PDB file of C-alpha atoms in Angstrom:
ATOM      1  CA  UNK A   9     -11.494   4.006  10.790  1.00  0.00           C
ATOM      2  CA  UNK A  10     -10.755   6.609  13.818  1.00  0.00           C
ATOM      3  CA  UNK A  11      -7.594   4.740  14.872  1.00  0.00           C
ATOM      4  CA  UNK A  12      -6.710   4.507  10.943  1.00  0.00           C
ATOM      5  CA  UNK A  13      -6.872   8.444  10.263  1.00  0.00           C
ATOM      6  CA  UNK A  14      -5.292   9.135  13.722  1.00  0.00           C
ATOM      7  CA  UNK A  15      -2.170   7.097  12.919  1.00  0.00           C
ATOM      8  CA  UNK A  16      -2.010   8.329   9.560  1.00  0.00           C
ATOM      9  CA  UNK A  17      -2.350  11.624  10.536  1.00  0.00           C
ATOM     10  CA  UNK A  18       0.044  11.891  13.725  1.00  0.00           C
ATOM     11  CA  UNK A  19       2.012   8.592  13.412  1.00  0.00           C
ATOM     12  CA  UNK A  20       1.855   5.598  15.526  1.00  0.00           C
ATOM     13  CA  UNK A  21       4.347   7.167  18.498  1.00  0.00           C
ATOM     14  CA  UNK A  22       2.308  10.420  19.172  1.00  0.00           C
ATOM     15  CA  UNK A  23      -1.265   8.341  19.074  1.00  0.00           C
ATOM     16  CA  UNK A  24      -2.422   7.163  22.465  1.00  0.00           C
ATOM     17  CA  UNK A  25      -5.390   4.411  23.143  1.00  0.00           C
ATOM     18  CA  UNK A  26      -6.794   7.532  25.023  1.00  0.00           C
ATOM     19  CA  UNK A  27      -6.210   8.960  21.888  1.00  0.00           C
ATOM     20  CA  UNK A  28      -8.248   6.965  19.746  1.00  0.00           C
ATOM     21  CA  UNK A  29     -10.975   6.574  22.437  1.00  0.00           C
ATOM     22  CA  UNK A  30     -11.811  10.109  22.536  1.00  0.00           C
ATOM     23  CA  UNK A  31     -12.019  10.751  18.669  1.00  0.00           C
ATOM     24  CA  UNK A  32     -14.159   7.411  18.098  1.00  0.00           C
ATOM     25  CA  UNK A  33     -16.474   8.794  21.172  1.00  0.00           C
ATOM     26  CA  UNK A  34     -15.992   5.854  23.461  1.00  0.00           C
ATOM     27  CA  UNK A  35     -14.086   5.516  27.236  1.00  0.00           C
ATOM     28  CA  UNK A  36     -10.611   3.917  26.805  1.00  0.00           C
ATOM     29  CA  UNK A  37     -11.832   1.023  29.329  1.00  0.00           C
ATOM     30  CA  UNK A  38     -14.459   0.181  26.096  1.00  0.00           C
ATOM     31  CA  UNK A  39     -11.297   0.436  23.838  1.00  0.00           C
ATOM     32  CA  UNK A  40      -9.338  -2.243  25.785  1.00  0.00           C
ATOM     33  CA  UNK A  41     -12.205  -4.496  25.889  1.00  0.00           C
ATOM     34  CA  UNK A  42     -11.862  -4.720  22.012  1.00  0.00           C
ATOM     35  CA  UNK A  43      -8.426  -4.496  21.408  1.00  0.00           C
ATOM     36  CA  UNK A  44      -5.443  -5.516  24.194  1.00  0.00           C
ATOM     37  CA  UNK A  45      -3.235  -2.771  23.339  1.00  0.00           C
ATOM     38  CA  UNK A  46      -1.694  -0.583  20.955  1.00  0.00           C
ATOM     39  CA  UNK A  47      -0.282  -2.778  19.152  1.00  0.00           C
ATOM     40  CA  UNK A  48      -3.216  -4.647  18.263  1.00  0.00           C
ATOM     41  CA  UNK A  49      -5.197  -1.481  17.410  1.00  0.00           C
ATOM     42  CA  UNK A  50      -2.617  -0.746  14.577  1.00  0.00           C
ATOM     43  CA  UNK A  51      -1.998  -4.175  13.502  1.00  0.00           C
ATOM     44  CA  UNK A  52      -6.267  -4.879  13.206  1.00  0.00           C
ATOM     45  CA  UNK A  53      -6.231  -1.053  11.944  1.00  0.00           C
ATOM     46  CA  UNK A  54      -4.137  -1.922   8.770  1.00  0.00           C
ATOM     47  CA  UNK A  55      -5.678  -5.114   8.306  1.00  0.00           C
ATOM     48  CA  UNK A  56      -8.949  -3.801   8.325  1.00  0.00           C
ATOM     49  CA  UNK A  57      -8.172  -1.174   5.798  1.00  0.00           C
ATOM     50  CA  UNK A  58      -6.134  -3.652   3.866  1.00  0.00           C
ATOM     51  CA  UNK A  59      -9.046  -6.340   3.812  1.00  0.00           C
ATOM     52  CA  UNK A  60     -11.246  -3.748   1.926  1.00  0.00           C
ATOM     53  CA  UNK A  61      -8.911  -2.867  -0.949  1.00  0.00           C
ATOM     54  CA  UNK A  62      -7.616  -5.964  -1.623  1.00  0.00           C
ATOM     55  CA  UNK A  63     -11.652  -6.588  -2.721  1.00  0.00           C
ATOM     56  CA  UNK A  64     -10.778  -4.858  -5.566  1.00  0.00           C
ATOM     57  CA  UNK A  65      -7.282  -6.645  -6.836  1.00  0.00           C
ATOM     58  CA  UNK A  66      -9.428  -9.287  -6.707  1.00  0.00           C
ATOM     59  CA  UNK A  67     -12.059  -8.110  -9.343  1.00  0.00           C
ATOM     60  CA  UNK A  68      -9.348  -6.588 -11.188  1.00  0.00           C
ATOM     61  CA  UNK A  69      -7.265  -9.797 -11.539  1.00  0.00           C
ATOM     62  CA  UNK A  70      -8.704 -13.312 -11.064  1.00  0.00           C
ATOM     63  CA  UNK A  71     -10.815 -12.961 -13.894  1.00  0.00           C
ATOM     64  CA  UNK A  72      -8.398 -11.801 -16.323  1.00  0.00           C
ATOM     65  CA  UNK A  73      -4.812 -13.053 -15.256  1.00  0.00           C
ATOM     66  CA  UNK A  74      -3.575 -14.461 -18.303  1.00  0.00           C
ATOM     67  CA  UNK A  75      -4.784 -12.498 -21.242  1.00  0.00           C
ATOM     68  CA  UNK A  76      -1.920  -9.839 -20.776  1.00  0.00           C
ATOM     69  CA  UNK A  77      -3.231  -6.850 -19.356  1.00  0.00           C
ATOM     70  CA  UNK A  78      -2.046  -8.015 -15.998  1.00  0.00           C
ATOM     71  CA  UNK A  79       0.600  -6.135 -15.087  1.00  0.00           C
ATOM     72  CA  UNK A  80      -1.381  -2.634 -15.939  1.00  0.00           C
ATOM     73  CA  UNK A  81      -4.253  -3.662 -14.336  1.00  0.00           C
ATOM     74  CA  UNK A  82      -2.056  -4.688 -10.897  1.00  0.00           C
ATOM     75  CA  UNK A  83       0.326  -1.373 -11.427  1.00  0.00           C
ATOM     76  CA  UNK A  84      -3.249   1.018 -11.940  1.00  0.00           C
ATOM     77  CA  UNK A  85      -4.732  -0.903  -8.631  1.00  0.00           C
ATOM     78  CA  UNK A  86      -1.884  -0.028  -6.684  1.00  0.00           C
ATOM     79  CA  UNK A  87      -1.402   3.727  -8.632  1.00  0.00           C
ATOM     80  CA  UNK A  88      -5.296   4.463  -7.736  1.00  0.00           C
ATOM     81  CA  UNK A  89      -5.074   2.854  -4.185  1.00  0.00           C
ATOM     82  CA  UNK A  90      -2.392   4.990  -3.224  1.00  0.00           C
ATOM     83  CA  UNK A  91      -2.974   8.226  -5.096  1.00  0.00           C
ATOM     84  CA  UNK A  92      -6.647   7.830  -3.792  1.00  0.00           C
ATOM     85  CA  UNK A  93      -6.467   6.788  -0.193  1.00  0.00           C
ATOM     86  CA  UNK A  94      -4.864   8.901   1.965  1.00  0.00           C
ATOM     87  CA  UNK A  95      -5.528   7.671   4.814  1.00  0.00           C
ATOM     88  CA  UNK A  96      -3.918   4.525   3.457  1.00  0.00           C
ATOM     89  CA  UNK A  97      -1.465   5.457   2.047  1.00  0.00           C
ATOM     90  CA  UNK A  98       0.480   7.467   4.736  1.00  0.00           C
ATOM     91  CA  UNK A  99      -0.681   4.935   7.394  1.00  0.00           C
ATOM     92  CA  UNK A 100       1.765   2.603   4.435  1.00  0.00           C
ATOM     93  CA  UNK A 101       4.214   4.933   4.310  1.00  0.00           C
ATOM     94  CA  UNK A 102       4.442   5.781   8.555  1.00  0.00           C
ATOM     95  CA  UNK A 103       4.412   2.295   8.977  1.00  0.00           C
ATOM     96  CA  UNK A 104       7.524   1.230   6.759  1.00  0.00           C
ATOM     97  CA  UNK A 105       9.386   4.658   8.172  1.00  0.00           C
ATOM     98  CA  UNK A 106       7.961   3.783  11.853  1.00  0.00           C
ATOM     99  CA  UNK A 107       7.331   0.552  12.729  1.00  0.00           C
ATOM    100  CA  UNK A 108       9.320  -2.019  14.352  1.00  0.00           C
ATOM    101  CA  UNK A 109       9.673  -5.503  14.113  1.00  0.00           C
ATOM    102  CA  UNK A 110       6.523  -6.828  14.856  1.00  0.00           C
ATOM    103  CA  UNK A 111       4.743  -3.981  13.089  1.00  0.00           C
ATOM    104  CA  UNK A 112       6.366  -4.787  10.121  1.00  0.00           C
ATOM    105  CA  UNK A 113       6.200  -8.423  10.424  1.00  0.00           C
ATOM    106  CA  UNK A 114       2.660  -8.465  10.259  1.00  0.00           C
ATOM    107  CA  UNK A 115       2.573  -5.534   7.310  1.00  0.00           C
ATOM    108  CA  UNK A 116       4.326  -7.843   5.634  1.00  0.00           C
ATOM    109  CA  UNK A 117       2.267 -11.296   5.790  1.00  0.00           C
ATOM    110  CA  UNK A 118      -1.004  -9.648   6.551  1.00  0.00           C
ATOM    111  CA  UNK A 119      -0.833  -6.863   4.384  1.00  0.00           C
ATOM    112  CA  UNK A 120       1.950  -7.183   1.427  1.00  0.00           C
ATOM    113  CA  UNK A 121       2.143 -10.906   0.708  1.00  0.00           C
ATOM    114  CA  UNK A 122      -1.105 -11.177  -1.077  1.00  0.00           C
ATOM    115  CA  UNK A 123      -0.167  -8.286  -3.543  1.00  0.00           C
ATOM    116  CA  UNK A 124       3.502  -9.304  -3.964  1.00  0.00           C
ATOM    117  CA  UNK A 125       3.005 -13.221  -4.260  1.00  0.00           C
ATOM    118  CA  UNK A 126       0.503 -11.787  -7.369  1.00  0.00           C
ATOM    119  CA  UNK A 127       2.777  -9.246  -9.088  1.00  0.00           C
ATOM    120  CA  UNK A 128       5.656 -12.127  -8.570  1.00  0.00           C
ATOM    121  CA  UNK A 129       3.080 -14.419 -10.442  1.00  0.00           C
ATOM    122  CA  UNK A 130       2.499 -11.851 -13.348  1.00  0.00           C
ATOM    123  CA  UNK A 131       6.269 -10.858 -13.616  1.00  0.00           C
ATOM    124  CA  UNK A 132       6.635 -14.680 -13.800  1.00  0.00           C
ATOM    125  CA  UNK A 133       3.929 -15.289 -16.734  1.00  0.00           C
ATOM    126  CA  UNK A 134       5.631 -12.546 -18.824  1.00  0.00           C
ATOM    127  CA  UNK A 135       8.746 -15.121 -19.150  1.00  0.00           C
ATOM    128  CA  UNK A 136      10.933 -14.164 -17.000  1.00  0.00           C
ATOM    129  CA  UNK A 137      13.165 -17.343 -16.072  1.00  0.00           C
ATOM    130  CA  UNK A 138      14.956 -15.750 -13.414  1.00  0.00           C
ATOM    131  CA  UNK A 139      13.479 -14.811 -10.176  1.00  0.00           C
ATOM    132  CA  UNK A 140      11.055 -12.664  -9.957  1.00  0.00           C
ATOM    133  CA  UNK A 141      10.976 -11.520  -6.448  1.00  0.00           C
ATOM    134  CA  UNK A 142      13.941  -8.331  -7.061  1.00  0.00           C
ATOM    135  CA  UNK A 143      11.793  -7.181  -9.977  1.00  0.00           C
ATOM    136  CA  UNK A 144       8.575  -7.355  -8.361  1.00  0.00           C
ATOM    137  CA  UNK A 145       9.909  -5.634  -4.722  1.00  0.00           C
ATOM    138  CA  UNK A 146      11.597  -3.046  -7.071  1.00  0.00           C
ATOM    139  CA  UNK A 147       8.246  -2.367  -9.057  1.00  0.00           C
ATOM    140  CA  UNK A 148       6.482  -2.009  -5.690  1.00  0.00           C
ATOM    141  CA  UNK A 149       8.939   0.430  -3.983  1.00  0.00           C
ATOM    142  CA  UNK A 150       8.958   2.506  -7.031  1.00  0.00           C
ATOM    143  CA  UNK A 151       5.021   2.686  -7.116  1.00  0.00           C
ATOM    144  CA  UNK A 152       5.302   4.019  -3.583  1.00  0.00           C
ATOM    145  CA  UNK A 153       8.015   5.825  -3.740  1.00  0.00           C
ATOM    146  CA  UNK A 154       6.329   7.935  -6.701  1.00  0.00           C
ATOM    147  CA  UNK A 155       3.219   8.603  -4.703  1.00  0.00           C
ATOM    148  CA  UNK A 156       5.434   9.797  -1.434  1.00  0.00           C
ATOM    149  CA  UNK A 157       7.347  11.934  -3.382  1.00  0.00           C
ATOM    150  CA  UNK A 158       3.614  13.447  -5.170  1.00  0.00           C
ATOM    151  CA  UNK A 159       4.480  16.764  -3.168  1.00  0.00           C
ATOM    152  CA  UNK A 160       8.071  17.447  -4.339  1.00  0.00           C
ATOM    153  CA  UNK A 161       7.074  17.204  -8.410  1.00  0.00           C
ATOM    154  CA  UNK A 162       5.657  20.866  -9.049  1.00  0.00           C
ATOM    155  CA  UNK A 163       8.605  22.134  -7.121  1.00  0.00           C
ATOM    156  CA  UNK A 164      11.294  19.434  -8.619  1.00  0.00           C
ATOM    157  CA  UNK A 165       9.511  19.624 -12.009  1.00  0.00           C
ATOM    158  CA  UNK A 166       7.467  22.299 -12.583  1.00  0.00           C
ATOM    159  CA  UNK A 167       4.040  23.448 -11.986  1.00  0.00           C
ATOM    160  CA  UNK A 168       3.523  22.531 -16.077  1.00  0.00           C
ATOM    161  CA  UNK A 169       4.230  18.298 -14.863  1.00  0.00           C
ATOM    162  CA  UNK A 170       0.656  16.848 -14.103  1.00  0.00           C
ATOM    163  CA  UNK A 171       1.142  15.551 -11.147  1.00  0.00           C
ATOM    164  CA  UNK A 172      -2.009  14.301  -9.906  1.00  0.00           C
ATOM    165  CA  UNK A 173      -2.359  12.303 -13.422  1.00  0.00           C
ATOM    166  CA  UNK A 174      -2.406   8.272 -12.180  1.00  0.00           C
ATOM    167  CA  UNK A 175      -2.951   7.499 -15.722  1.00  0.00           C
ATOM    168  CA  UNK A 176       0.281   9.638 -16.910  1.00  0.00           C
ATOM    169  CA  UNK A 177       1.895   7.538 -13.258  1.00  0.00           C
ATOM    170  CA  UNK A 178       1.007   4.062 -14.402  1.00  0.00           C
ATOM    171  CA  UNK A 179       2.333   5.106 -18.417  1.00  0.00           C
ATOM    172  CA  UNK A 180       5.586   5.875 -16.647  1.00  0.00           C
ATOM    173  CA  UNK A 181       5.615   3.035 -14.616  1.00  0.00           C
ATOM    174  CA  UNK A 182       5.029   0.587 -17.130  1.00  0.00           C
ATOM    175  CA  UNK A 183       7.388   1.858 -19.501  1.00  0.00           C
ATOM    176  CA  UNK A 184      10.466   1.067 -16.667  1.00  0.00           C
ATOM    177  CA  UNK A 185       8.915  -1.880 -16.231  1.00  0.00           C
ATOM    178  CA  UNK A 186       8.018  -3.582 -19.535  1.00  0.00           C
ATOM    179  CA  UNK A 187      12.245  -3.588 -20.485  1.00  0.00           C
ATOM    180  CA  UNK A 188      13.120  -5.252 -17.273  1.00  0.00           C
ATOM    181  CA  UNK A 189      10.391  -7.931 -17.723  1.00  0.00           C
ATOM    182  CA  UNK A 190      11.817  -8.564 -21.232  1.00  0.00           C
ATOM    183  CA  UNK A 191      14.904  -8.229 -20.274  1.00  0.00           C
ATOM    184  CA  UNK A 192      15.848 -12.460 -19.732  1.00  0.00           C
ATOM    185  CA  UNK A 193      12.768 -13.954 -21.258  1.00  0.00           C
TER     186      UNK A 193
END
């Protein structure tokens, strides 16, 4: 959790393992003997953090995939995961400005897959016959991209545009969404 509100905070580059071993109250010697380096810190860091939400898809999903709520339930996970974790959600956001090939590698199978392969598997059960994948990376970059760009609305649309609404969010998302899903069915 130290290393996880370090990187978020300060980015992976200006965090050292001397770093992280000082704010979590340890000697860096006891930080090696639990993780080999850096790398492993962040990669165990965002799986960690991942591990916990994903807990909650879970609940929100399984149970209910095919009575046709799906894609709100999976587009309000995401909304309240990122609106409501910080910590997460910048460690997200440093890491896909940030990391390099092996960082993003394992963001990618470790962290993404799970939620993708699922929204690819509801964008599928809404008919669409052509491949879901575009639709479903699309739908996931502009979830993300609306909560990085959460600081730039009151100046880009006015102090009157709710911003911190992740109901208002999800209506907006869904309504680009729900055309392109019915787009080819």
């Amino acid at each position: 959790d130290t290393a996880a509100r370090l990187f978020a905070e300060q980015g992976y580059v200006a965090i050292s393992m001397r770093d992280v071993a000082r704010a979590a109250g340890m000697t860096q010697a006891n930080l090696y003997y639990h993780f080999r380096d850096k790398d492993q810190l962040i990669n165990d860091t965002l799986a960690h953090l991942f591990a916990s939400r994903m807990a909650s898809l879970d609940e929100v999903l399984t149970p209910n995939l095919a009575d046709g709520d799906d894609l709100e339930r999976f587009v309000r996970w995401m909304v309240n995961l990122l609106a409501e974790d910080f910590v997460f959600a910048r460690l997200l956001h440093r890491e896909l400005l940030d990391g390099d090939a092996g960082r993003l590698a394992n963001l990618a199978q470790v962290i993404l897959l799970r939620p993708f392969t699922l929204f690819t598997e509801i964008v599928s059960a809404h008919g669409r016959r052509t491949d879901p994948r575009p639709l479903a990376l699309s739908a996931i970059a502009l979830i993300i991209g609306q909560i990085l760009v959460l600081p730039l609305t009151p100046l880009l649309a006015g102090n009157a545009y709710n911003v911190n609404n992740p109901d208002r969010m999800v209506a907006q998302i869904l309504a680009m969404l729900r055309p392109a899903l019915s787009e080819q069915s």
